[in-house]
Coordinates of C-alpha atoms in Angstrom, one line a residue:
X103 CA 0.0 0.0 0.0
X104 CA 2.9 2.3 0.8
X105 CA 4.0 2.0 -2.9
X106 CA 0.6 3.1 -4.2
X107 CA 0.3 6.2 -2.0
X108 CA 2.7 8.5 -4.0
X109 CA 1.0 7.3 -7.2
X110 CA -2.4 8.3 -5.8
X111 CA -1.1 11.6 -4.6
X112 CA 0.4 12.3 -8.1
X113 CA -2.9 11.3 -9.8
X114 CA -4.9 13.5 -7.5
X115 CA -2.7 16.5 -8.1
X116 CA -2.8 16.0 -11.9
X117 CA -6.6 15.7 -11.8
X118 CA -6.9 18.9 -9.8
X119 CA -4.6 20.7 -12.1
X120 CA -6.7 19.7 -15.2
X121 CA -9.9 21.2 -13.8
X122 CA -8.9 24.8 -14.6
X123 CA -7.8 23.7 -18.1
X124 CA -11.2 22.0 -18.7
X125 CA -13.0 25.1 -17.5
X126 CA -10.9 27.3 -19.8
X127 CA -11.7 25.0 -22.8
X128 CA -15.5 25.1 -21.9
X129 CA -15.4 28.8 -21.6
X130 CA -13.6 29.2 -24.9
X131 CA -16.1 26.8 -26.6
X132 CA -19.0 28.9 -25.3
X133 CA -17.4 32.1 -26.5
X134 CA -16.9 30.5 -30.0
X135 CA -20.6 29.4 -30.1
X136 CA -21.7 32.8 -28.9
X137 CA -19.6 34.6 -31.5
X138 CA -20.8 32.2 -34.2
X139 CA -24.4 32.9 -33.3
X140 CA -23.8 36.6 -33.2
X141 CA -22.1 36.6 -36.6
X142 CA -24.8 34.6 -38.2
X143 CA -27.5 36.8 -36.7
X144 CA -25.5 39.9 -37.9
X145 CA -25.4 38.5 -41.5
X146 CA -29.1 37.6 -41.3
X147 CA -29.9 41.1 -40.2
X148 CA -27.9 42.6 -43.0
X149 CA -29.6 40.5 -45.6
X150 CA -33.0 41.4 -44.2
X151 CA -32.2 45.1 -44.2
X152 CA -30.9 44.8 -47.8
X153 CA -34.0 43.0 -48.9
X154 CA -36.3 45.7 -47.4
X155 CA -34.3 48.6 -48.8
X156 CA -34.0 47.1 -52.4
X157 CA -37.7 46.2 -52.5
X158 CA -38.6 49.7 -51.3
X159 CA -36.5 51.3 -54.0
X160 CA -38.1 49.1 -56.7
X161 CA -41.8 49.2 -55.7
X162 CA -42.0 52.6 -54.0
X163 CA -39.7 54.7 -56.2
X164 CA -38.6 53.2 -59.6
X165 CA -41.7 51.3 -60.7
X166 CA -44.0 54.3 -59.9
X167 CA -41.6 56.7 -61.6
X168 CA -41.5 54.5 -64.7
X169 CA -45.3 54.4 -64.8
X170 CA -45.6 58.2 -64.2
X171 CA -43.2 58.9 -67.1
X172 CA -45.9 57.5 -69.5
X173 CA -48.5 60.0 -68.4
X174 CA -46.5 63.2 -67.9
X175 CA -47.7 66.1 -70.1
X176 CA -44.6 67.2 -71.9
X177 CA -43.9 70.8 -73.1
X178 CA -43.6 71.3 -76.9
X179 CA -39.7 71.3 -76.9
X180 CA -39.6 67.9 -75.2
X181 CA -42.3 66.1 -77.4
X182 CA -39.7 64.9 -79.8
X183 CA -38.2 62.6 -77.0
X184 CA -39.4 59.0 -77.3
X185 CA -40.6 58.5 -73.7
X186 CA -40.9 54.7 -73.8
X187 CA -37.4 53.7 -75.0
X188 CA -35.6 56.7 -73.5
X189 CA -37.2 57.0 -70.0
X190 CA -39.8 54.2 -69.3
X191 CA -37.7 51.2 -70.3
X192 CA -34.4 52.1 -68.6
X193 CA -36.2 52.9 -65.3
X194 CA -38.1 49.7 -65.4
X195 CA -35.1 47.6 -66.3
X196 CA -33.2 49.1 -63.3
X197 CA -36.1 48.4 -61.0
X198 CA -36.4 44.8 -62.4
X199 CA -32.7 44.2 -61.7
X200 CA -33.0 45.5 -58.1
X201 CA -36.2 43.5 -57.5
X202 CA -34.6 40.2 -58.7
X203 CA -31.7 40.7 -56.3
X204 CA -34.0 41.5 -53.4
X205 CA -36.2 38.5 -54.3
X206 CA -33.2 36.2 -54.1
X207 CA -32.4 37.6 -50.7
X208 CA -36.0 37.2 -49.6
X209 CA -36.1 33.5 -50.7
X210 CA -32.8 32.9 -48.8
X211 CA -34.3 34.5 -45.7
X212 CA -37.5 32.5 -46.0
X213 CA -35.5 29.3 -46.2
X214 CA -33.5 30.2 -43.1
X215 CA -36.8 30.8 -41.3
X216 CA -38.3 27.5 -42.6
X217 CA -41.1 29.4 -44.3
X218 CA -40.7 27.3 -47.5
X219 CA -40.3 23.9 -45.8
X220 CA -44.0 23.5 -44.9
X221 CA -43.3 23.0 -41.2
X222 CA -44.7 26.5 -40.4
X223 CA -47.5 28.5 -42.0
X224 CA -46.3 30.7 -44.8
X225 CA -46.7 34.4 -44.0
X226 CA -48.8 36.5 -46.3
X227 CA -45.8 38.7 -47.0
X228 CA -44.0 35.8 -48.6
X229 CA -47.0 34.7 -50.7
X230 CA -47.8 38.2 -52.0
X231 CA -44.1 38.9 -52.6
X232 CA -43.6 35.8 -54.7
X233 CA -46.8 36.6 -56.6
X234 CA -45.9 40.2 -57.3
X235 CA -42.4 39.5 -58.4
X236 CA -43.5 36.5 -60.6
X237 CA -46.1 38.7 -62.3
X238 CA -43.4 41.2 -63.2
X239 CA -40.7 38.8 -64.2
X240 CA -42.8 36.4 -66.2
X241 CA -45.4 38.7 -67.8
X242 CA -44.2 42.3 -68.0
X243 CA -41.1 42.1 -70.3
X244 CA -42.8 39.7 -72.7
X245 CA -46.0 41.8 -73.0
X246 CA -44.0 45.0 -73.3
X247 CA -41.9 43.6 -76.2
X248 CA -44.9 42.2 -78.0
X249 CA -46.7 45.6 -77.7
X250 CA -43.7 47.4 -79.0
X251 CA -43.5 45.1 -82.0
X252 CA -47.2 45.6 -82.7
X253 CA -46.8 49.4 -82.4
X254 CA -44.0 49.4 -84.9
X255 CA -46.2 47.6 -87.4
X256 CA -49.5 49.3 -86.9
X257 CA -48.9 52.4 -84.7
X258 CA -51.7 51.4 -82.3
X259 CA -52.4 49.5 -79.1
X260 CA -53.1 45.8 -78.8
X261 CA -54.2 43.3 -76.2
X262 CA -50.5 42.9 -75.2
X263 CA -50.4 46.6 -74.2
X264 CA -53.5 46.3 -72.0
X265 CA -52.1 43.2 -70.3
X266 CA -48.8 45.0 -69.8
X267 CA -50.5 48.0 -68.3
X268 CA -52.9 46.3 -65.9
X269 CA -50.5 43.5 -64.9
X270 CA -47.9 46.1 -64.0
X271 CA -50.4 48.2 -62.1
X272 CA -51.7 45.3 -60.1
X273 CA -48.1 44.0 -59.3
X274 CA -47.0 47.5 -58.2
X275 CA -50.0 47.9 -55.9
X276 CA -49.4 44.4 -54.4
X277 CA -45.8 45.3 -53.8
X278 CA -46.8 48.5 -52.0
X279 CA -49.2 46.6 -49.8
X280 CA -46.5 44.0 -49.2
X281 CA -44.2 46.7 -47.7
X282 CA -46.6 47.1 -44.8
X283 CA -46.9 43.3 -44.4
X284 CA -43.1 43.0 -44.3
X285 CA -42.9 45.6 -41.5
X286 CA -45.6 43.8 -39.6
X287 CA -43.8 40.5 -40.0
X288 CA -40.5 41.6 -38.5
X289 CA -42.1 43.7 -35.8
X290 CA -43.0 47.4 -35.9
X291 CA -41.4 49.3 -33.0
X292 CA -39.0 46.5 -32.2
X293 CA -36.9 45.7 -35.3
X294 CA -38.4 48.3 -37.6
X295 CA -38.1 51.8 -36.3
X296 CA -41.1 54.0 -36.5
X297 CA -39.3 56.7 -38.5
X298 CA -38.5 54.1 -41.2
X299 CA -42.2 53.2 -41.4
X300 CA -43.2 56.8 -41.7
X301 CA -40.5 57.6 -44.3
X302 CA -41.6 54.7 -46.5
X303 CA -45.3 55.5 -46.4
X304 CA -44.7 59.2 -47.0
X305 CA -42.8 58.3 -50.2
X306 CA -45.6 55.8 -51.1
X307 CA -48.3 58.5 -50.5
X308 CA -46.5 61.1 -52.6
X309 CA -45.5 59.0 -55.6
X310 CA -48.7 56.9 -55.4
X311 CA -50.9 60.0 -55.4
X312 CA -49.0 61.5 -58.4
X313 CA -49.3 58.2 -60.3
X314 CA -53.0 57.7 -59.6
X315 CA -53.8 61.3 -60.3
X316 CA -52.0 61.2 -63.7
X317 CA -53.7 57.9 -64.6
X318 CA -57.1 59.4 -63.8
X319 CA -56.3 62.7 -65.6
X320 CA -55.0 60.8 -68.7
X321 CA -58.1 58.6 -68.7
X322 CA -60.4 61.7 -68.6
X323 CA -58.3 63.3 -71.3
X324 CA -58.8 60.2 -73.5
X325 CA -62.6 60.3 -72.9
X326 CA -62.7 64.0 -73.9
X327 CA -60.7 63.3 -77.1
X328 CA -63.0 60.5 -78.0
X329 CA -66.1 62.7 -77.6
X330 CA -64.4 65.4 -79.7
X331 CA -63.6 62.8 -82.4
X332 CA -67.2 61.7 -82.4
X333 CA -68.5 65.2 -82.7
X334 CA -66.1 66.0 -85.5
X335 CA -67.1 62.9 -87.4
X336 CA -70.8 63.8 -87.1
X337 CA -70.1 67.3 -88.4
X338 CA -68.2 65.8 -91.3
X339 CA -71.0 63.5 -92.1
X340 CA -73.5 66.3 -91.9
X341 CA -71.4 68.4 -94.3
X342 CA -71.0 65.5 -96.7
X343 CA -74.8 64.9 -96.7
X344 CA -75.5 68.6 -97.3
X345 CA -73.1 68.7 -100.2
X346 CA -74.7 65.6 -101.7
X347 CA -78.2 66.9 -101.4

């Protein structure tokens, strides 16, 4: 037994000396896990903010400006400018590129939150977002190109133009509504600051009012032109009938 006593003492001393080392290793592992979690959350937060900013630029600024450009009354010295290829198309292409990038970020975020796995209910923000972006990507460019080709041949409107117009209007309105649903999803007053919400809806109100006002004004102007054309045609018919008699 006397031979084993020094060995037991040595083992006991070694075991007690290893306790601080094990504690340091555990503390270092916990720090690494905490840092990894913080870094991943930081990246997630950046992607979420980028998604919100890019979608806001596309649906609150660029798309309405592109639509407004078609209805602006131009002064005589600017009427030679071809609005569609010179203004409307470049703005919409820029908005489309930004929207596609934001959509990719949104799909990545939805996967990280398991919104697309079927394990949790899919939020309305995700559904409407995919619907609005799909309407623009799949329908708008094709209908715009077909209407442009038809206009070059005939100089008039076609069913492609009407689909392009109303599909774009519906998609933009859905995107505007989806801004509020996105803020509601992440939490107004917690993650999203109130001033960000106010800023977005001020921009939405200003550009949306200008857009809707110009659309209504343009529609009323078209009705007046049609009435004037009808009256002129009647007068011409009356003159022709008078000359014949």
